[in-house]
Short mmCIF file of C-alpha atoms in Angstrom, two decimals:
data_model
loop_
_atom_site.label_atom_id
_atom_site.label_comp_id
_atom_site.label_asym_id
_atom_site.label_seq_id
_atom_site.Cartn_x
_atom_site.Cartn_y
_atom_site.Cartn_z
CA MET A 75 30.05 -4.04 51.69
CA LYS A 76 27.70 -6.93 51.91
CA LYS A 77 24.38 -7.57 53.51
CA GLU A 78 22.00 -10.60 53.93
CA THR A 79 20.92 -12.18 50.60
CA SER A 80 17.39 -10.99 50.49
CA PRO A 81 15.94 -8.35 48.23
CA GLN A 82 16.37 -4.79 49.68
CA SER A 83 13.05 -3.54 51.10
CA PHE A 84 14.04 -0.17 52.30
CA LEU A 85 15.34 3.10 50.81
CA SER A 86 18.92 4.01 51.65
CA GLN A 87 19.87 7.56 52.73
CA GLU A 88 22.29 7.60 49.81
CA LEU A 89 19.37 7.01 47.35
CA LEU A 90 17.06 9.50 49.04
CA GLU A 91 19.70 12.24 48.84
CA ILE A 92 20.04 11.97 45.15
CA LEU A 93 16.38 11.41 44.19
CA ARG A 94 14.55 14.28 42.42
CA ASP A 95 10.97 14.64 41.08
CA PRO A 96 11.48 13.83 37.31
CA THR A 97 8.91 16.48 36.38
CA ASP A 98 10.40 19.55 38.06
CA GLY A 99 13.66 18.51 39.75
CA SER A 100 12.46 19.17 43.29
CA THR A 101 13.52 17.20 46.28
CA LEU A 102 11.43 14.25 47.22
CA VAL A 103 10.27 13.33 50.70
CA LEU A 104 9.54 9.89 51.95
CA ASP A 105 6.38 9.59 53.93
CA GLU A 106 6.16 8.02 57.37
CA SER A 107 4.75 4.74 55.98
CA GLN A 108 7.86 4.57 53.59
CA ALA A 109 5.35 3.68 50.85
CA ASN A 110 5.45 6.79 48.88
CA LEU A 111 7.78 9.51 47.69
CA ASN A 112 6.17 13.00 47.66
CA SER A 113 7.13 16.16 46.00
CA PRO A 114 6.12 19.31 48.01
CA THR A 115 6.25 21.51 44.90
CA SER A 116 4.49 19.39 42.19
CA GLU A 117 2.25 17.69 44.76
CA LYS A 118 3.05 14.45 42.93
CA SER A 119 3.44 11.06 44.66
CA TYR A 120 5.43 8.13 43.56
CA PRO A 121 4.96 4.58 45.15
CA VAL A 122 7.81 2.58 46.67
CA ILE A 123 7.16 -1.06 45.95
CA ASN A 124 9.50 -3.70 47.39
CA GLY A 125 11.98 -0.99 48.33
CA ILE A 126 12.13 0.39 44.67
CA PRO A 127 10.79 3.87 43.88
CA ARG A 128 8.44 3.62 40.78
CA PHE A 129 8.26 6.65 38.51
CA VAL A 130 6.73 4.86 35.45
CA GLU A 131 4.85 1.85 34.25
CA GLN A 132 6.34 -0.60 31.75
CA GLU A 133 4.40 0.54 28.73
CA HIS A 134 6.05 -0.52 25.45
CA LEU A 135 8.90 -2.19 27.16
CA SER A 136 6.92 -4.74 29.14
CA SER A 137 8.60 -7.68 27.18
CA PHE A 138 11.84 -6.89 28.87
CA GLY A 139 10.29 -7.12 32.33
CA LEU A 140 8.82 -10.43 31.43
CA GLN A 141 11.97 -11.97 30.07
CA TRP A 142 14.44 -10.70 32.66
CA ASN A 143 12.27 -11.98 35.53
CA LYS A 144 11.75 -15.31 33.93
CA TYR A 145 15.22 -16.37 32.70
CA GLU A 146 18.49 -16.77 34.46
CA VAL A 147 21.12 -15.17 32.24
CA ALA A 148 23.77 -13.83 34.71
CA HIS A 149 27.22 -15.44 34.42
CA ASP A 150 29.95 -13.77 36.49
CA ASP A 151 33.03 -14.18 34.38
CA GLU A 152 31.27 -13.46 31.14
CA ASP A 153 29.43 -10.45 32.49
CA ARG A 154 32.61 -8.92 33.80
CA ALA A 155 34.28 -9.43 30.37
CA THR A 156 31.22 -8.04 28.56
CA PHE A 157 31.09 -4.97 30.88
CA THR A 158 34.72 -4.10 30.12
CA ALA A 159 34.36 -4.74 26.42
CA LYS A 160 31.13 -2.74 25.93
CA THR A 161 31.97 0.25 28.32
CA GLY A 162 35.82 0.52 27.73
CA MET A 163 36.23 0.80 31.63
CA GLU A 164 38.51 -1.53 33.54
CA LEU A 165 36.92 -2.88 36.71
CA SER A 166 39.93 -1.75 38.70
CA ASP A 167 39.01 1.87 37.84
CA LEU A 168 35.44 1.67 39.35
CA ASN A 169 36.27 1.55 42.99
CA GLY A 170 34.68 4.52 44.86
CA LEU A 171 32.87 5.94 41.80
CA ARG A 172 29.28 6.87 41.85
CA ILE A 173 27.98 4.96 38.86
CA LEU A 174 24.62 5.07 36.87
CA ASP A 175 23.58 2.01 35.00
CA ALA A 176 20.95 3.55 32.60
CA GLY A 177 18.73 0.61 31.56
CA CYS A 178 19.96 -1.91 34.06
CA GLY A 179 17.56 -4.65 33.17
CA GLY A 180 17.95 -7.68 35.42
CA GLY A 181 21.06 -6.03 37.04
CA ARG A 182 23.87 -8.07 35.61
CA TYR A 183 26.25 -4.97 35.24
CA CYS A 184 25.00 -3.27 38.36
CA LYS A 185 26.43 -6.39 40.09
CA VAL A 186 29.68 -6.25 38.21
CA ALA A 187 30.22 -2.59 38.89
CA ALA A 188 29.26 -2.81 42.55
CA GLU A 189 31.44 -5.94 43.16
CA ALA A 190 34.32 -3.90 41.69
CA GLY A 191 33.76 -1.23 44.39
CA GLY A 192 31.45 1.18 42.65
CA ILE A 193 28.40 2.86 44.34
CA VAL A 194 25.88 1.96 41.75
CA PHE A 195 22.41 3.38 40.89
CA GLY A 196 20.41 1.24 38.42
CA ALA A 197 17.46 2.63 36.40
CA ASP A 198 15.10 0.73 34.18
CA HIS A 199 11.77 1.45 32.69
CA THR A 200 10.40 -2.14 33.41
CA THR A 201 9.83 -4.63 36.32
CA ALA A 202 13.22 -6.11 35.51
CA VAL A 203 14.31 -4.04 38.50
CA GLU A 204 12.70 -6.78 40.58
CA LYS A 205 15.24 -9.30 39.27
CA ALA A 206 18.07 -6.77 39.74
CA ASN A 207 17.03 -6.35 43.31
CA LYS A 208 17.34 -10.03 43.91
CA LEU A 209 20.58 -10.45 41.92
CA CYS A 210 22.22 -7.63 43.83
CA SER A 211 20.74 -8.45 47.28
CA HIS A 212 24.04 -8.94 48.82
CA LEU A 213 25.35 -5.53 47.83
CA ASP A 214 24.53 -2.48 49.99
CA GLN A 215 25.89 -0.14 47.31
CA VAL A 216 23.32 -0.98 44.62
CA HIS A 217 20.29 1.39 44.52
CA LEU A 218 17.42 0.90 42.06
CA VAL A 219 14.59 2.81 40.51
CA GLN A 220 11.99 2.08 37.93
CA ALA A 221 12.07 5.17 35.65
CA ASP A 222 12.06 6.51 32.16
CA LEU A 223 15.64 7.22 31.00
CA LYS A 224 14.50 10.39 29.34
CA HIS A 225 13.16 11.70 32.66
CA LEU A 226 15.51 10.29 35.25
CA PRO A 227 14.73 10.98 38.94
CA PHE A 228 18.25 12.11 39.80
CA GLU A 229 20.12 15.40 40.32
CA PRO A 230 21.97 16.26 36.95
CA GLU A 231 25.69 16.01 36.91
CA SER A 232 25.64 13.57 39.90
CA PHE A 233 27.67 10.61 38.46
CA ASP A 234 31.33 9.93 37.91
CA PHE A 235 30.58 7.28 35.41
CA VAL A 236 27.40 6.58 33.37
CA PHE A 237 26.96 3.60 31.05
CA SER A 238 24.12 2.02 28.97
CA ILE A 239 24.50 -1.31 27.32
CA GLY A 240 21.97 -2.30 24.59
CA VAL A 241 19.13 -0.19 25.80
CA MET A 242 18.63 3.20 24.12
CA HIS A 243 17.86 1.85 20.69
CA HIS A 244 14.57 0.52 22.05
CA ASP A 245 13.07 3.91 22.54
CA LYS A 246 11.35 5.74 19.74
CA ASP A 247 14.04 8.38 19.81
CA THR A 248 17.42 7.00 20.56
CA ARG A 249 19.22 10.46 20.45
CA ALA A 250 16.69 11.87 22.90
CA VAL A 251 17.57 9.11 25.50
CA PHE A 252 21.28 9.58 24.80
CA ASP A 253 21.15 13.25 25.52
CA ALA A 254 18.92 12.97 28.62
CA VAL A 255 21.25 10.33 30.18
CA ALA A 256 24.31 12.41 29.26
CA ARG A 257 23.07 15.19 31.53
CA MET A 258 23.64 12.79 34.56
CA VAL A 259 27.41 12.83 34.02
CA LYS A 260 29.63 15.14 36.26
CA PRO A 261 31.91 17.63 34.51
CA GLY A 262 34.90 15.59 33.72
CA GLY A 263 33.15 12.23 34.23
CA LYS A 264 32.95 9.32 31.84
CA TYR A 265 30.07 8.26 29.58
CA SER A 266 29.82 4.86 27.72
CA VAL A 267 26.98 3.71 25.40
CA TRP A 268 26.64 0.56 23.46
CA LEU A 269 24.06 0.35 20.68
CA TYR A 270 23.04 -2.08 17.91
CA ARG A 271 25.16 -1.52 14.86
CA LYS A 272 23.64 -0.94 11.41
CA THR A 273 24.07 -4.02 9.21
CA GLN A 274 23.96 -4.60 5.45
CA TRP A 275 20.95 -3.22 3.60
CA TRP A 276 19.52 -6.73 2.97
CA GLN A 277 19.98 -7.75 6.51
CA GLU A 278 18.26 -4.64 7.67
CA GLY A 279 15.29 -5.50 5.16
CA ILE A 280 14.85 -8.99 6.39
CA ASN A 281 14.97 -7.91 10.05
CA SER A 282 12.44 -5.14 9.51
CA GLY A 283 10.09 -7.47 7.63
CA LEU A 284 10.23 -10.10 10.41
CA ARG A 285 9.80 -7.57 13.20
CA LYS A 286 6.71 -6.20 11.61
CA ILE A 287 5.27 -9.69 12.36
CA THR A 288 6.81 -10.39 15.69
CA THR A 289 6.10 -7.14 17.34
CA ARG A 290 2.34 -7.77 16.85
CA MET A 291 2.57 -11.17 18.52
CA SER A 292 1.91 -11.70 22.22
CA PRO A 293 4.78 -12.91 24.34
CA GLU A 294 3.01 -16.30 24.69
CA LYS A 295 2.96 -16.73 20.95
CA LEU A 296 6.38 -15.25 20.28
CA GLU A 297 8.30 -17.23 22.95
CA PRO A 298 8.01 -20.69 21.23
CA TRP A 299 9.58 -19.15 18.10
CA CYS A 300 12.38 -17.74 20.16
CA ARG A 301 12.83 -21.21 21.67
CA LEU A 302 13.19 -22.56 18.10
CA GLY A 303 15.79 -19.92 17.43
CA ALA A 304 17.54 -20.91 20.71
CA TRP A 305 17.61 -24.56 19.37
CA LEU A 306 19.06 -23.45 16.06
CA GLY A 307 21.62 -21.39 17.97
CA GLY A 308 23.00 -24.53 19.53
CA ILE A 309 23.66 -26.34 16.18
CA PRO A 310 27.19 -25.98 14.85
CA VAL A 311 27.59 -24.21 11.47
CA ILE A 312 23.97 -23.15 11.44
CA ASN A 313 24.48 -20.98 14.37
CA LYS A 314 27.18 -19.12 12.52
CA THR A 315 25.60 -18.92 9.13
CA LEU A 316 21.73 -18.92 9.15
CA ASN A 317 21.75 -16.41 12.00
CA LYS A 318 23.48 -13.76 9.63
CA VAL A 319 20.13 -14.01 7.58
CA VAL A 320 17.55 -14.45 10.43
CA ASN A 321 18.64 -13.09 13.66
CA PHE A 322 18.80 -15.56 16.57
CA SER A 323 21.32 -15.97 19.39
CA ASN A 324 24.27 -18.44 19.42
CA HIS A 325 25.18 -17.85 23.02
CA PRO A 326 26.65 -21.02 24.78
CA ASN A 327 23.82 -21.11 27.34
CA TRP A 328 20.24 -22.00 26.16
CA GLU A 329 18.37 -19.61 28.48
CA ASN A 330 20.57 -16.74 27.21
CA ARG A 331 19.80 -17.84 23.62
CA VAL A 332 16.03 -17.72 24.22
CA CYS A 333 16.22 -14.36 26.14
CA ASP A 334 18.50 -12.76 23.62
CA THR A 335 16.31 -13.77 20.66
CA PHE A 336 13.25 -12.60 22.46
CA ASP A 337 14.99 -9.41 23.27
CA TRP A 338 15.57 -8.98 19.41
CA PHE A 339 12.09 -9.68 18.14
CA ALA A 340 9.63 -8.52 20.97
CA PRO A 341 10.37 -4.77 21.54
CA ALA A 342 8.16 -2.28 19.86
CA TYR A 343 11.13 -0.13 18.76
CA GLN A 344 14.58 -1.25 17.53
CA TYR A 345 17.02 1.12 15.82
CA HIS A 346 20.49 0.51 14.37
CA HIS A 347 23.22 3.07 14.33
CA THR A 348 26.77 3.55 12.91
CA VAL A 349 29.87 4.10 14.86
CA ASP A 350 30.36 7.50 13.16
CA GLU A 351 26.81 8.51 14.23
CA LEU A 352 27.36 7.68 17.86
CA GLN A 353 30.79 9.28 18.01
CA GLY A 354 29.10 12.42 16.65
CA TRP A 355 26.66 12.40 19.37
CA PHE A 356 29.37 12.12 22.08
CA LYS A 357 31.29 15.03 20.50
CA GLU A 358 28.06 17.19 20.44
CA ALA A 359 27.46 16.45 23.99
CA GLY A 360 30.83 17.54 24.99
CA PHE A 361 32.61 14.19 25.53
#
């Protein structure tokens, strides 16, 4: 289904039916002005801004909101290939599924899943949902919320397929996010998570040392260094050798290189995990 290409400014009935108060799970009611969602039981109220329910502010993840709204990093063919590689799901299998993108950022993978026929709900802790709303403006079946992944405003066990790409390791407790998002999957549903992989001890040491500096920098001071990394990422040989020592992106597109490098050095939290560790989490969660 398609609509006019302008950001969605209303709440769909499909989104209203699945929304719940993240504090107590009660059904939310949209007021007559359509500017607030109210909980009759907890008496809490959540604003609806630009058609997107807001359950949190950005907090420690504000850098993501800045970067996703500033840079154009969506590339259709690449995003479809990345989606399949990092979720293990073929696009042909998404048609008709109710899907949750946990940590949707600027909406690249919401767009991929919806264009493949999925009914997609995207949640992100940051104002990157504004970019996602614009990117997916032509798709009626994309529904967005700004929310904490550990306290999602949805009915548990509501989704046929839940995925999260490169997000959970930016919380202070990756496992807590993994478990909270897992509760959104229907019995018999599918769950895919992609995290940063743990590297060699010396690489971890260099990365931790640099991030002790960069995470204290303002975005305005950090961005020129990320632009330098993006420049290095475009130089043959250097972009496949030096970036094994000091992390910077070697993506073919300059804006992606800046954004990816900023993504690496700006967030307050960044944890790396092993494949065995993640597989253990899936097993313990019943997948």
